[in-house]
XYZ file of C-alpha atoms in Angstrom:
333
model
C 28.819 -86.516 -44.306
C 25.959 -86.715 -41.769
C 26.418 -90.494 -41.388
C 30.135 -89.982 -40.793
C 29.383 -87.342 -38.160
C 26.846 -89.562 -36.379
C 29.309 -92.463 -36.307
C 32.125 -90.365 -34.842
C 33.185 -90.987 -31.237
C 32.677 -87.322 -30.303
C 29.039 -87.298 -31.457
C 28.362 -90.579 -29.682
C 29.887 -89.254 -26.434
C 27.834 -86.060 -26.567
C 24.660 -88.048 -27.315
C 25.235 -90.351 -24.325
C 25.937 -87.352 -22.098
C 22.688 -85.663 -23.188
C 20.830 -88.955 -22.621
C 22.250 -89.237 -19.068
C 21.276 -85.612 -18.374
C 17.714 -86.251 -19.617
C 17.415 -89.399 -17.468
C 18.575 -87.467 -14.390
C 16.123 -84.665 -15.193
C 13.301 -87.198 -15.486
C 14.350 -88.570 -12.069
C 14.635 -85.100 -10.483
C 12.106 -85.997 -7.795
C 14.628 -88.605 -6.547
C 17.698 -86.371 -6.882
C 18.063 -86.032 -3.075
C 18.262 -89.802 -2.670
C 20.671 -90.162 -5.626
C 23.053 -87.459 -4.399
C 22.968 -88.583 -0.767
C 23.626 -92.204 -1.779
C 26.591 -91.195 -3.940
C 28.066 -88.888 -1.282
C 27.671 -91.437 1.537
C 29.097 -94.237 -0.621
C 32.073 -92.198 -1.802
C 33.000 -90.829 1.628
C 32.527 -94.139 3.441
C 34.515 -95.958 0.751
C 37.383 -93.519 1.303
C 37.149 -94.106 5.055
C 37.144 -97.896 4.606
C 40.162 -97.707 2.271
C 42.019 -95.599 4.846
C 41.235 -98.062 7.677
C 42.243 -101.030 5.468
C 45.723 -99.544 5.063
C 46.116 -99.126 8.826
C 44.356 -102.231 10.197
C 44.504 -105.617 8.400
C 40.874 -106.686 8.847
C 38.232 -108.204 6.586
C 36.795 -105.511 4.335
C 33.155 -106.337 5.076
C 33.831 -106.246 8.809
C 35.399 -102.789 8.457
C 32.353 -101.588 6.488
C 29.895 -102.866 9.103
C 31.886 -101.436 12.033
C 32.336 -98.070 10.278
C 28.634 -97.704 9.521
C 27.677 -98.867 13.028
C 29.973 -96.234 14.563
C 28.725 -93.436 12.268
C 25.033 -94.259 12.749
C 25.512 -94.707 16.506
C 27.315 -91.368 16.818
C 24.665 -89.569 14.751
C 21.860 -91.150 16.787
C 23.530 -90.184 20.082
C 24.047 -86.577 18.921
C 20.484 -86.440 17.603
C 18.967 -87.584 20.908
C 21.302 -85.720 23.283
C 21.992 -82.444 21.532
C 19.082 -81.773 19.141
C 16.853 -80.106 21.804
C 19.758 -77.903 22.907
C 20.600 -76.972 19.297
C 16.946 -76.101 18.572
C 16.877 -73.839 21.650
C 20.103 -72.123 20.607
C 18.930 -71.601 17.012
C 15.634 -70.149 18.355
C 17.587 -67.787 20.631
C 19.843 -66.868 17.704
C 16.838 -65.968 15.517
C 15.361 -63.882 18.352
C 18.674 -62.051 18.797
C 18.916 -61.255 15.077
C 15.271 -60.138 15.030
C 15.826 -57.927 18.089
C 18.789 -56.276 16.364
C 16.693 -55.623 13.288
C 13.737 -54.118 15.177
C 15.731 -52.035 17.695
C 16.799 -48.415 17.199
C 20.565 -47.835 17.151
C 22.702 -44.831 18.047
C 24.842 -45.417 14.988
C 23.559 -43.363 12.021
C 24.887 -45.848 9.455
C 23.156 -48.797 11.134
C 19.860 -46.888 11.321
C 20.169 -46.034 7.625
C 20.823 -49.687 6.696
C 17.890 -50.914 8.807
C 15.584 -48.286 7.260
C 16.710 -49.308 3.783
C 15.959 -52.960 4.608
C 12.507 -51.879 5.786
C 11.919 -50.034 2.508
C 12.623 -53.170 0.488
C 10.194 -55.049 2.772
C 12.816 -57.319 4.308
C 10.191 -58.411 6.856
C 8.217 -60.127 4.100
C 11.330 -62.100 3.154
C 11.822 -63.064 6.803
C 8.217 -64.249 6.918
C 8.818 -66.342 3.792
C 11.956 -67.745 5.434
C 10.047 -68.794 8.562
C 7.357 -70.364 6.356
C 10.074 -72.333 4.578
C 11.529 -73.491 7.928
C 8.101 -74.608 9.161
C 7.532 -76.524 5.918
C 11.013 -78.066 6.172
C 10.485 -79.292 9.730
C 7.054 -80.582 8.700
C 8.778 -82.668 6.036
C 11.556 -83.809 8.404
C 10.186 -87.352 8.340
C 10.632 -87.584 4.561
C 14.161 -86.130 4.836
C 15.034 -88.671 7.540
C 13.633 -91.472 5.380
C 15.766 -90.343 2.426
C 18.885 -90.258 4.609
C 18.167 -93.747 5.981
C 17.529 -95.133 2.470
C 20.739 -93.529 1.211
C 22.714 -95.054 4.106
C 21.120 -98.458 3.450
C 21.907 -98.334 -0.278
C 25.464 -97.175 0.358
C 26.201 -99.951 2.882
C 24.893 -102.607 0.465
C 26.982 -101.037 -2.302
C 30.174 -101.199 -0.215
C 29.485 -104.674 1.161
C 29.088 -106.043 -2.372
C 31.575 -103.735 -4.083
C 33.755 -106.503 -5.686
C 30.645 -108.383 -6.867
C 29.074 -105.169 -8.192
C 32.211 -104.335 -10.190
C 32.412 -107.861 -11.593
C 28.711 -107.892 -12.564
C 28.815 -104.414 -14.125
C 31.801 -105.370 -16.309
C 29.588 -107.951 -18.066
C 27.912 -105.083 -19.937
C 31.247 -104.456 -21.699
C 30.650 -107.525 -23.903
C 26.886 -107.058 -24.267
C 24.848 -105.556 -27.114
C 25.047 -102.138 -25.440
C 28.837 -102.255 -25.049
C 29.304 -98.946 -26.900
C 26.917 -97.200 -24.475
C 28.587 -98.908 -21.498
C 32.028 -97.599 -22.524
C 30.789 -93.995 -22.599
C 28.877 -94.354 -19.323
C 32.020 -95.847 -17.748
C 34.055 -92.891 -19.072
C 31.663 -90.354 -17.523
C 31.421 -92.403 -14.323
C 35.190 -92.431 -13.818
C 35.388 -88.687 -14.498
C 32.495 -88.012 -12.132
C 34.017 -89.977 -9.246
C 37.462 -88.466 -9.826
C 36.247 -84.851 -9.856
C 32.813 -84.494 -8.237
C 33.525 -86.974 -5.439
C 36.927 -85.584 -4.542
C 35.730 -81.974 -4.620
C 32.806 -82.859 -2.308
C 35.273 -84.640 -0.002
C 37.556 -81.601 0.018
C 34.622 -79.238 0.671
C 33.543 -81.391 3.616
C 37.038 -81.416 5.150
C 37.374 -77.641 4.662
C 33.914 -77.071 6.202
C 34.821 -79.183 9.266
C 38.164 -77.399 9.808
C 36.532 -74.010 9.206
C 33.758 -74.866 11.691
C 36.219 -75.979 14.397
C 38.463 -72.906 14.032
C 35.501 -70.504 13.901
C 33.810 -72.104 16.929
C 37.045 -71.837 18.944
C 37.388 -68.173 17.931
C 33.777 -67.403 18.871
C 34.240 -69.215 22.210
C 37.287 -67.060 22.975
C 35.212 -63.971 22.105
C 32.423 -65.069 24.530
C 29.753 -65.526 21.868
C 26.384 -66.994 22.950
C 24.584 -69.898 21.200
C 27.816 -71.582 20.081
C 25.991 -74.788 19.106
C 23.646 -73.044 16.686
C 26.419 -70.845 15.305
C 28.757 -73.803 14.722
C 26.059 -75.646 12.741
C 25.412 -72.514 10.677
C 29.139 -72.072 9.981
C 29.525 -75.758 9.030
C 26.562 -75.766 6.605
C 27.609 -72.482 5.000
C 31.204 -73.756 4.873
C 30.053 -76.344 2.333
C 29.431 -73.438 -0.071
C 32.747 -72.448 -1.717
C 33.863 -68.797 -1.219
C 30.333 -67.414 -0.769
C 29.780 -69.399 2.445
C 32.373 -67.339 4.336
C 30.747 -64.067 3.237
C 27.211 -65.245 4.075
C 28.211 -66.529 7.527
C 30.018 -63.271 8.303
C 26.759 -61.244 8.195
C 24.995 -62.833 11.233
C 28.327 -63.068 13.086
C 28.906 -59.326 12.656
C 25.341 -58.546 13.794
C 25.727 -60.673 16.941
C 29.201 -59.233 17.605
C 27.819 -55.685 17.448
C 24.896 -56.654 19.722
C 27.112 -58.093 22.474
C 30.237 -55.945 22.239
C 29.950 -53.039 19.827
C 32.388 -52.114 17.073
C 35.456 -53.542 18.828
C 33.865 -56.997 18.937
C 33.001 -56.648 15.230
C 36.664 -55.840 14.562
C 37.838 -58.924 16.493
C 35.380 -61.151 14.606
C 36.510 -59.687 11.280
C 40.169 -60.375 12.120
C 39.388 -63.953 13.240
C 37.366 -64.742 10.088
C 40.061 -63.121 7.908
C 42.747 -65.374 9.465
C 40.568 -68.495 9.129
C 39.755 -67.626 5.509
C 43.492 -67.165 4.886
C 44.167 -70.667 6.273
C 41.408 -72.031 4.014
C 42.570 -70.159 0.908
C 46.338 -70.643 1.194
C 46.731 -73.934 3.093
C 43.613 -76.133 2.789
C 42.480 -75.311 -0.762
C 45.884 -75.830 -2.462
C 46.414 -79.169 -0.663
C 42.885 -80.585 -0.963
C 41.572 -79.179 -4.240
C 43.024 -79.937 -7.669
C 44.243 -77.136 -9.924
C 40.997 -77.318 -11.912
C 38.992 -76.134 -8.910
C 41.107 -73.005 -8.568
C 38.413 -70.979 -10.338
C 38.328 -67.188 -10.540
C 35.955 -65.718 -7.945
C 33.749 -64.317 -10.739
C 33.245 -67.810 -12.214
C 32.577 -69.217 -8.746
C 29.785 -66.722 -8.028
C 28.231 -67.106 -11.500
C 28.138 -70.903 -11.073
C 26.633 -70.575 -7.569
C 23.949 -68.121 -8.746
C 22.837 -70.294 -11.675
C 23.058 -73.587 -9.783
C 21.010 -72.176 -6.869
C 18.388 -70.932 -9.342
C 18.001 -74.313 -11.048
C 18.724 -76.746 -8.180
C 17.872 -74.759 -5.042
C 19.896 -75.348 -1.853
C 21.567 -78.430 -3.365
C 22.880 -76.205 -6.158
C 24.976 -74.167 -3.722
C 26.721 -77.355 -2.557
C 27.036 -79.340 -5.809
C 27.278 -76.433 -8.274
C 31.086 -76.115 -8.177
C 31.741 -79.919 -8.196
C 29.436 -80.354 -11.225
C 31.140 -77.443 -13.000
C 34.554 -78.966 -12.263
C 33.286 -82.304 -13.626
C 32.240 -80.576 -16.870
C 35.667 -78.913 -17.110
C 37.284 -82.327 -16.712
C 35.053 -83.861 -19.414
C 35.893 -80.974 -21.764
C 39.582 -81.356 -20.813
C 39.875 -77.719 -19.755
C 43.232 -77.867 -17.987
C 45.940 -75.440 -17.027
C 49.011 -76.309 -19.082
C 51.213 -73.644 -17.523
C 54.138 -75.100 -15.646
C 54.883 -73.582 -12.276
């Protein structure tokens, strides 16, 4: 009975999955490089495929030109706009701090500020600044990881046909049974995780553009810093909108009172409606249409175990697991 169970395809698949999970856990110190390489490779491959359909050029030439354009654009933005963005983020932090420390005429606001003081919110702010200082101290290692990921992804795309051909040789090797299961999980991972990350990126970009335009019309200061904040938080499904709304409301109250808060709330509500009813149904598969409760539970646990990365990859990983378990909606619309 036990031998029959161990020889079954289901047991073998679960064993390989556990083995892959253990290998990834053992390589957790390199998880940033692994995830960045996969994301860059997947997104750039999609871009190259799109260009190939429009312009009949050699694939390798398209890859080189695409990477040259992306790296050149990033370098230009880094050199030209980074000092300005740092100044705006510094001003934004000062504005939020000034709001927190000032006394307000509104009784409700004073009560909320006093409650935050009672739970020692200042100590959390101090921890946050310590984290930022540590992050900027380690910016060289982050930059190195990004450069390595870009380098690995460009080599992967340049040699994509050769890589596929070489990898297929394992199908007839002594580890063919393991290769078949790894290939199964790999296809599922690319089909779900990759596409969900792609959809989250597109939604974050559209959300950032619409929000920045709205804030510009409302005469908000520090638009550069705010747009970066909105874009980064936009990568977090559902919760990102709520988190970004808090500093926006504080700034709106500081520069224009309750009426400005109302205008910001209406603008964010409209943008969230566009995201929820237009972008999500067209970009996300039906499997990603999770209940809000499930979404928050996944985000809480993934942030606890994986940190900041967990907020971004938590939902895609959960969707991947649903796909592996074949949890699908069979209802016909």
